[in-house]
Coordinates of C-alpha atoms and ligand atoms in Angstrom, one line a residue:
M1 CA -71.4 -3.3 54.4
K2 CA -70.5 -2.6 50.8
V3 CA -68.2 -5.1 49.1
M4 CA -66.8 -4.1 45.7
S5 CA -65.4 -7.0 43.6
V6 CA -63.2 -6.0 40.7
F7 CA -61.7 -8.1 38.0
G8 CA -61.0 -7.9 34.4
T9 CA -59.6 -11.2 32.8
R10 CA -61.0 -14.6 32.1
P11 CA -59.4 -16.5 35.0
E12 CA -60.2 -13.8 37.5
A13 CA -63.9 -14.0 36.4
I14 CA -63.9 -17.8 36.7
K15 CA -62.6 -17.7 40.1
M16 CA -64.5 -14.6 41.4
C17 CA -68.0 -15.3 40.1
P18 CA -68.7 -18.1 42.7
L19 CA -67.6 -15.7 45.4
I20 CA -70.0 -13.0 44.0
L21 CA -72.9 -15.5 44.0
E22 CA -72.1 -16.2 47.7
L23 CA -71.9 -12.5 48.5
Q24 CA -75.3 -12.0 46.9
K25 CA -76.8 -14.6 49.4
H26 CA -76.2 -12.3 52.3
S27 CA -78.7 -9.5 53.0
E28 CA -76.2 -7.6 55.2
I29 CA -73.9 -7.2 52.2
E30 CA -74.3 -4.9 49.3
S31 CA -72.3 -6.5 46.5
V32 CA -71.0 -4.3 43.7
V33 CA -69.1 -5.6 40.7
C34 CA -66.7 -3.6 38.7
L35 CA -65.1 -5.0 35.6
T36 CA -62.0 -3.4 34.3
G37 CA -62.5 -4.9 30.9
Q38 CA -58.8 -5.8 30.6
H39 CA -60.3 -8.7 28.5
R40 CA -63.4 -8.3 26.5
E41 CA -64.8 -11.4 24.7
M42 CA -63.1 -13.9 27.0
L43 CA -64.4 -12.1 30.1
H44 CA -68.0 -11.7 28.9
Q45 CA -68.1 -15.4 28.0
V46 CA -67.6 -16.1 31.7
M47 CA -70.1 -13.5 32.9
K48 CA -72.8 -15.0 30.6
I49 CA -72.3 -18.5 32.1
F50 CA -72.7 -17.3 35.7
K51 CA -75.5 -14.8 34.8
I52 CA -73.7 -12.0 36.7
E53 CA -74.4 -8.3 35.8
A54 CA -71.6 -5.9 36.6
Q55 CA -72.6 -2.4 37.8
Y56 CA -69.4 -0.9 36.2
D57 CA -67.3 -1.8 33.2
L58 CA -64.2 0.4 32.7
N59 CA -63.8 -1.2 29.2
I60 CA -60.1 -0.5 29.0
M61 CA -59.0 -3.3 26.6
Q62 CA -57.1 -2.3 23.5
P63 CA -55.6 -4.6 20.9
K64 CA -52.0 -5.5 21.8
Q65 CA -52.2 -3.5 24.9
T66 CA -49.0 -2.9 27.0
L67 CA -48.6 -3.2 30.7
T68 CA -48.2 0.6 30.9
T69 CA -51.4 1.5 29.0
I70 CA -53.4 -1.1 31.1
A71 CA -51.9 0.5 34.3
V72 CA -52.7 4.1 33.4
R73 CA -56.2 3.4 32.2
I74 CA -57.2 1.3 35.2
L75 CA -55.7 3.7 37.8
E76 CA -57.5 6.6 36.4
K77 CA -60.9 5.1 35.7
F78 CA -61.1 3.0 38.8
E79 CA -60.4 6.0 41.0
E80 CA -63.6 7.6 39.8
V81 CA -65.7 4.5 40.7
L82 CA -64.1 4.3 44.1
K83 CA -64.9 7.9 44.8
M84 CA -68.6 7.4 43.8
E85 CA -69.2 4.1 45.5
K86 CA -66.9 4.4 48.6
P87 CA -67.0 0.6 49.4
D88 CA -66.0 -0.8 52.8
I89 CA -63.7 -3.3 51.1
V90 CA -62.4 -4.0 47.5
L91 CA -61.8 -7.6 46.6
V92 CA -59.1 -8.4 44.0
H93 CA -58.1 -11.8 42.7
G94 CA -54.7 -13.3 42.1
D95 CA -52.0 -11.6 40.1
T96 CA -53.1 -9.8 36.9
S97 CA -52.6 -6.2 36.1
T98 CA -56.2 -5.5 36.9
S99 CA -55.8 -6.9 40.4
F100 CA -52.6 -5.0 41.2
L101 CA -53.9 -1.7 39.8
A102 CA -57.2 -2.0 41.5
A103 CA -55.6 -2.7 44.8
L104 CA -53.3 0.3 44.3
A105 CA -56.2 2.6 43.5
A106 CA -58.1 1.4 46.5
F107 CA -54.9 2.0 48.7
Y108 CA -54.7 5.6 47.3
Q109 CA -58.3 6.1 48.5
Q110 CA -57.5 4.4 51.9
I111 CA -60.0 1.7 51.3
S112 CA -59.3 -1.9 52.6
V113 CA -58.3 -4.6 50.2
G114 CA -59.1 -8.3 50.4
H115 CA -56.8 -10.6 48.3
V116 CA -58.4 -13.7 46.9
E117 CA -55.8 -16.4 45.9
A118 CA -53.1 -14.9 48.0
G119 CA -49.6 -16.2 48.7
L120 CA -48.6 -17.9 45.5
R121 CA -44.9 -17.4 44.7
T122 CA -42.1 -18.5 42.4
Y123 CA -39.6 -16.1 43.9
D124 CA -38.4 -15.2 40.4
K125 CA -39.5 -11.6 39.8
Y126 CA -39.5 -12.1 36.0
S127 CA -41.4 -15.4 35.9
P128 CA -44.2 -15.4 35.5
F129 CA -44.0 -11.8 34.3
P130 CA -45.4 -9.5 35.6
E131 CA -47.6 -11.7 37.7
E132 CA -45.0 -12.6 40.4
M133 CA -44.4 -8.9 41.1
N134 CA -48.1 -8.1 40.9
R135 CA -49.0 -10.7 43.6
S136 CA -46.2 -9.7 45.9
L137 CA -47.2 -6.0 45.7
I138 CA -50.9 -6.9 46.3
G139 CA -49.7 -8.8 49.3
K140 CA -48.2 -5.7 50.7
I141 CA -51.3 -3.6 50.1
A142 CA -54.0 -6.1 51.2
D143 CA -55.6 -6.1 54.6
L144 CA -57.2 -9.6 54.3
H145 CA -55.4 -12.4 52.6
F146 CA -57.3 -15.5 51.4
A147 CA -54.7 -18.2 50.8
P148 CA -55.8 -21.4 48.9
T149 CA -53.3 -23.7 50.7
Q150 CA -51.2 -23.8 53.9
N151 CA -48.2 -23.6 51.7
N152 CA -49.4 -20.2 50.4
K153 CA -50.0 -19.0 53.9
N154 CA -46.5 -20.0 54.8
N155 CA -45.2 -18.0 51.8
L156 CA -46.9 -14.9 53.2
E157 CA -45.4 -15.6 56.6
K158 CA -41.9 -15.5 55.1
E159 CA -42.7 -12.0 54.0
N160 CA -43.9 -11.1 57.5
I161 CA -47.5 -11.0 56.3
I162 CA -49.2 -12.6 59.2
N163 CA -52.4 -10.7 60.2
N164 CA -55.8 -11.7 58.7
V165 CA -54.4 -14.5 56.6
Y166 CA -56.9 -17.4 56.2
V167 CA -56.5 -20.8 54.4
T168 CA -59.7 -21.1 52.4
G169 CA -59.1 -23.4 49.5
N170 CA -59.3 -22.1 45.9
T171 CA -62.7 -20.8 44.5
V172 CA -61.8 -22.6 41.2
I173 CA -62.9 -25.8 42.8
D174 CA -66.2 -24.2 43.7
T175 CA -66.6 -23.4 40.0
F176 CA -65.3 -26.8 38.8
Q177 CA -67.8 -28.7 40.8
T178 CA -70.7 -27.1 39.1
T179 CA -69.4 -27.1 35.5
V180 CA -68.4 -30.8 35.0
K181 CA -71.4 -33.0 34.3
E182 CA -72.1 -36.6 33.2
G183 CA -73.3 -36.9 29.6
Y184 CA -72.3 -33.2 28.9
Q185 CA -72.9 -32.1 25.3
Y186 CA -70.5 -29.5 23.9
K187 CA -71.9 -26.1 22.8
D188 CA -69.0 -25.1 20.6
S189 CA -69.6 -26.1 17.1
D190 CA -65.9 -26.7 16.3
L191 CA -65.7 -29.1 19.3
Q192 CA -68.8 -30.9 18.2
K193 CA -67.2 -31.7 14.9
I194 CA -64.2 -33.5 16.3
D195 CA -64.3 -37.2 16.1
F196 CA -62.7 -38.5 19.3
S197 CA -63.5 -42.2 18.8
D198 CA -60.5 -44.3 19.1
K199 CA -58.4 -41.2 19.6
R200 CA -56.6 -39.7 22.6
C201 CA -57.4 -36.0 23.1
I202 CA -54.6 -33.8 24.1
L203 CA -55.8 -30.4 25.4
M204 CA -53.3 -27.6 25.2
T205 CA -53.3 -23.8 26.0
A206 CA -50.4 -21.4 26.0
H207 CA -50.6 -17.6 26.3
R208 CA -48.2 -16.3 29.0
R209 CA -46.3 -13.1 28.2
E210 CA -42.9 -14.7 28.9
N211 CA -43.7 -17.5 26.4
L212 CA -44.5 -15.1 23.5
G213 CA -41.9 -15.4 20.7
Q214 CA -39.4 -18.2 20.7
P215 CA -40.8 -20.3 23.6
L216 CA -44.2 -20.5 21.9
V217 CA -42.6 -21.4 18.6
N218 CA -40.7 -24.2 20.5
I219 CA -43.9 -25.4 22.1
C220 CA -45.8 -25.5 18.8
R221 CA -43.0 -27.3 17.0
A222 CA -43.0 -30.0 19.8
V223 CA -46.7 -30.5 19.3
K224 CA -46.2 -30.7 15.5
R225 CA -43.7 -33.5 15.9
M226 CA -46.1 -35.4 18.3
V227 CA -49.0 -35.2 15.9
E228 CA -46.8 -36.3 13.0
E229 CA -45.6 -39.3 14.9
Y230 CA -48.7 -40.5 16.7
S231 CA -51.8 -41.1 14.5
D232 CA -54.1 -41.7 17.4
I233 CA -54.0 -38.2 18.9
E234 CA -56.2 -35.2 18.4
V235 CA -54.8 -32.0 19.8
V236 CA -57.3 -29.4 20.8
Y237 CA -55.9 -25.9 21.3
P238 CA -58.5 -23.2 22.1
V239 CA -56.3 -20.2 21.2
H240 CA -56.1 -17.1 23.4
M241 CA -57.2 -14.0 21.6
N242 CA -53.9 -12.3 21.9
P243 CA -52.8 -11.8 18.3
A244 CA -49.2 -12.6 19.3
V245 CA -50.4 -16.0 20.3
R246 CA -52.8 -16.6 17.5
D247 CA -50.3 -15.7 14.7
T248 CA -47.6 -18.1 16.0
A249 CA -50.1 -20.9 16.6
A250 CA -51.6 -20.5 13.1
E251 CA -48.2 -20.3 11.4
I252 CA -46.8 -23.6 12.9
L253 CA -49.9 -25.7 13.5
G254 CA -52.5 -24.1 11.2
N255 CA -52.6 -26.7 8.5
M256 CA -52.5 -29.9 10.4
D257 CA -55.4 -32.3 10.3
R258 CA -55.3 -33.5 13.9
V259 CA -54.6 -30.1 15.4
H260 CA -57.7 -28.1 16.1
L261 CA -57.0 -24.4 16.6
I262 CA -60.4 -23.3 17.9
H263 CA -61.8 -20.2 19.5
P264 CA -61.6 -19.8 23.4
L265 CA -64.1 -22.2 24.8
D266 CA -66.6 -21.1 27.5
V267 CA -65.8 -22.5 30.9
E268 CA -68.4 -25.3 30.8
D269 CA -67.1 -26.7 27.5
M270 CA -63.5 -26.3 28.7
H271 CA -63.9 -28.1 32.0
N272 CA -65.9 -31.0 30.5
L273 CA -63.3 -31.4 27.6
M274 CA -60.5 -31.3 30.1
S275 CA -62.1 -34.0 32.3
K276 CA -62.1 -36.3 29.2
S277 CA -58.7 -35.5 27.9
Y278 CA -55.7 -37.9 27.9
F279 CA -53.4 -35.2 29.2
V280 CA -53.1 -31.4 29.2
M281 CA -50.2 -29.3 28.0
T282 CA -50.3 -25.7 29.3
D283 CA -48.7 -22.6 30.7
S284 CA -51.9 -21.6 32.4
G285 CA -52.2 -21.4 36.2
G286 CA -55.8 -22.3 36.4
L287 CA -55.4 -25.5 34.4
Q288 CA -52.7 -26.7 36.8
E289 CA -55.4 -26.7 39.5
E290 CA -58.3 -28.1 37.5
A291 CA -56.8 -31.0 35.5
P292 CA -55.3 -32.7 38.6
A293 CA -58.6 -32.5 40.3
C294 CA -60.1 -34.9 37.6
G295 CA -57.0 -37.1 37.4
V296 CA -55.7 -35.7 34.1
P297 CA -51.9 -35.4 33.9
V298 CA -50.5 -31.9 33.2
L299 CA -47.2 -31.0 31.4
V300 CA -46.5 -27.4 32.4
L301 CA -44.9 -25.4 29.5
R302 CA -42.9 -23.2 31.8
T303 CA -39.7 -23.2 33.7
E304 CA -41.3 -22.9 37.1
T305 CA -44.6 -23.0 38.9
E306 CA -46.2 -21.2 41.9
R307 CA -48.4 -24.3 42.3
P308 CA -46.1 -27.0 43.6
E309 CA -48.9 -28.9 45.4
A310 CA -49.8 -31.2 42.4
V311 CA -46.2 -31.5 41.3
E312 CA -45.4 -32.9 44.7
A313 CA -48.3 -35.4 44.3
G314 CA -47.0 -36.4 40.9
T315 CA -49.9 -35.3 38.6
V316 CA -48.2 -32.2 37.3
K317 CA -44.7 -32.0 35.7
V318 CA -42.8 -28.9 34.8
V319 CA -41.3 -29.5 31.4
G320 CA -39.8 -26.1 30.4
V321 CA -40.0 -24.4 27.0
E322 CA -37.5 -26.2 24.9
E323 CA -38.8 -28.2 22.0
E324 CA -36.8 -31.4 22.6
N325 CA -37.8 -31.7 26.3
I326 CA -41.5 -31.0 25.7
Y327 CA -41.5 -33.6 22.9
K328 CA -39.7 -36.2 25.1
E329 CA -42.0 -35.8 28.0
A330 CA -45.1 -36.0 25.9
K331 CA -43.8 -39.2 24.2
V332 CA -43.3 -40.7 27.6
L333 CA -47.0 -40.1 28.4
L334 CA -48.0 -41.4 25.0
T335 CA -45.9 -44.6 25.0
E336 CA -45.2 -45.6 28.7
K337 CA -48.4 -46.9 30.3
D338 CA -46.9 -47.2 33.8
S339 CA -45.5 -43.6 33.7
Y340 CA -48.9 -42.5 32.4
H341 CA -50.8 -44.2 35.2
Q342 CA -48.5 -42.9 37.9
M343 CA -49.4 -39.4 36.8
A344 CA -53.2 -40.0 36.1
H345 CA -54.6 -40.0 39.5
A346 CA -57.0 -37.5 41.1
V347 CA -55.2 -34.8 43.3
N348 CA -57.1 -31.9 44.7
P349 CA -55.1 -29.9 47.2
Y350 CA -57.2 -26.8 46.5
G351 CA -60.2 -27.3 48.7
D352 CA -63.6 -28.8 49.0
G353 CA -65.7 -26.5 46.7
H354 CA -66.8 -24.3 49.7
S355 CA -64.0 -21.6 49.5
S356 CA -66.3 -18.8 48.7
G357 CA -68.4 -19.4 51.8
R358 CA -65.3 -19.3 54.0
I359 CA -64.1 -16.1 52.4
V360 CA -67.4 -14.4 53.0
K361 CA -67.5 -15.6 56.6
H362 CA -64.0 -14.0 57.2
I363 CA -65.0 -10.7 55.6
L364 CA -68.2 -10.5 57.8
E365 CA -66.1 -11.2 61.0
W366 CA -63.5 -8.7 59.9
H367 CA -66.1 -6.0 59.4
K368 CA -67.8 -6.7 62.7
E369 CA -64.4 -6.5 64.4
I370 CA -63.4 -3.1 62.8
S371 CA -67.0 -1.6 63.3
R372 CA -66.8 -2.1 67.1
Ligands
UD1_401 C1 -53.7 -11.6 31.2 C2 -52.9 -11.5 32.5 C3 -52.4 -12.9 32.8 C4 -53.5 -13.9 32.7 C5 -54.2 -13.9 31.3 C6 -55.3 -14.8 31.3 C7 -51.7 -9.5 33.0 C8 -50.5 -8.7 33.0 N1 -51.8 -10.6 32.4 O1 -52.7 -11.8 30.2 O2 -51.9 -12.9 34.1 O3 -52.9 -15.2 32.8 O4 -54.7 -12.5 31.3 O5 -55.8 -15.0 30.1 O6 -52.6 -9.0 33.6 N2 -57.5 -10.0 23.8 C9 -58.8 -9.9 23.1 N3 -59.9 -10.2 23.7 C10 -60.0 -10.7 25.0 C11 -58.8 -10.8 25.7 C12 -57.6 -10.5 25.2 O7 -58.7 -9.4 22.0 O8 -61.1 -11.0 25.5 C13 -56.3 -9.6 23.2 C14 -56.1 -8.1 23.0 O9 -55.4 -7.8 21.9 C15 -55.2 -7.8 24.2 C16 -54.3 -9.1 24.3 O10 -55.2 -10.1 24.0 O11 -54.4 -6.6 24.1 C17 -53.6 -9.3 25.6 O12 -54.4 -9.3 26.7 P1 -53.7 -8.9 28.2 O13 -54.9 -8.8 29.2 O14 -52.9 -7.7 28.0 O15 -52.8 -10.1 28.4 P2 -53.0 -11.6 28.6 O16 -51.8 -12.3 28.0 O17 -54.4 -11.9 28.3
UDP402 N1 -60.3 -21.6 30.1 C1 -61.6 -21.5 29.4 N2 -61.6 -21.5 28.0 C2 -60.4 -21.6 27.3 C3 -59.2 -21.7 28.0 C4 -59.2 -21.6 29.4 O1 -62.7 -21.4 30.0 O2 -60.5 -21.7 26.1 C5 -60.4 -21.5 31.5 C6 -59.6 -22.6 32.2 O3 -60.4 -23.8 32.5 C7 -59.2 -21.9 33.5 C8 -59.0 -20.5 33.1 O4 -59.7 -20.4 31.9 O5 -60.3 -21.9 34.4 C9 -57.5 -20.2 32.9 O6 -57.4 -19.0 32.2 P1 -56.1 -18.6 31.5 O7 -55.3 -19.7 31.0 O8 -56.5 -17.5 30.5 O9 -55.3 -17.8 32.7 P2 -54.3 -18.3 33.9 O10 -54.9 -19.4 34.6 O11 -53.0 -18.7 33.2 O12 -54.1 -17.0 34.6

């Protein structure tokens, strides 16, 4: 059978690469990889680590691209690839524009779709935007649904999506288990230069579309106040390549001694830095899964989350996007030892690191069933 995996952004690549390596182990599967190139540098950084060569790269990225330009370019270009390759199934991941548009293009060719990381929901169609709508629509299109947790499967059931739904864990744990190593030496030269001795490292990332503008300004101002008040913290912020993010970060945090605005890290540097951080501040989805797995508290710079599992376990806290509240919650972690230790325990509701194997098994069984 021919399985075509399609992805285009950093987080999709981080979570799809272990699955592709697993597909490659099966001689009965022809694995074809198509990149949309929705991201460029941040995507190729991941491909290099996993040493995976793509057969196609639609190369659609443009500076400051809009949702519409991404959509039009992917729909048109991916259709050509589908017509040429005629895969038995197309695998998409999560909730990006790439994932939704690739699923839609496959549907137009009447090709089956498998959705990896299915069933995450906030039930607020504008938050995260446009991801909540993307993943709901992929859920409608997909023939196979790989839900990381039982909670995600329940969400699908509420939408009457009940056939071919499997709880597999999240492939991010497959990746995470191979990247974090004892005695790891950072590759990034900026990271190598930071002196962490006697300092607490706070790792931050922020990039979401709904946080661009005033919310990101609020987040950066809260961080500025923290650094001015606490002399024993070093904030490391690998800044997303979106110019709208970079400009705000540089304007507010650019000239501060203990704030390190560095280039996006490769996933090995990132995971190892995360595992040594005091806490994480982020609006990223992936970091909310990874940091709890290594017992690092997370303050979520959003008003909601589609990942309630670690919030329920107490390792993740949703703190919103207002300066005062972010500052207040960070201060609690910096000054109140009991509160810190209550949050700093390892929580991993996202699987045992064997999710890719389960997904491939379900794909093979499905194919056997439909080929009868
Ligand atoms: C996308 C996803 C988001 C995901 C995020 C991961 C959508 C709608 N959004 O958002 O769900 O959380 O990726 O990071 O699919 N850029 C570069 N080089 C790169 C990557 C981006 O220069 O390697 C710049 C470009 O100017 C680009 C801009 O960043 O136009 C925004 O990229 P885009 O993919 O549109 O949005 P993200 O915010 O990255
Ligand atoms: N990540 C990385 N380098 C960075 C920032 C993030 O490798 O400089 C990883 C992070 O560990 C996680 C993933 O990228 O695995 C999250 O990607 P992102 O925040 O871009 O997207 P989201 O998870 O919000 O969709």
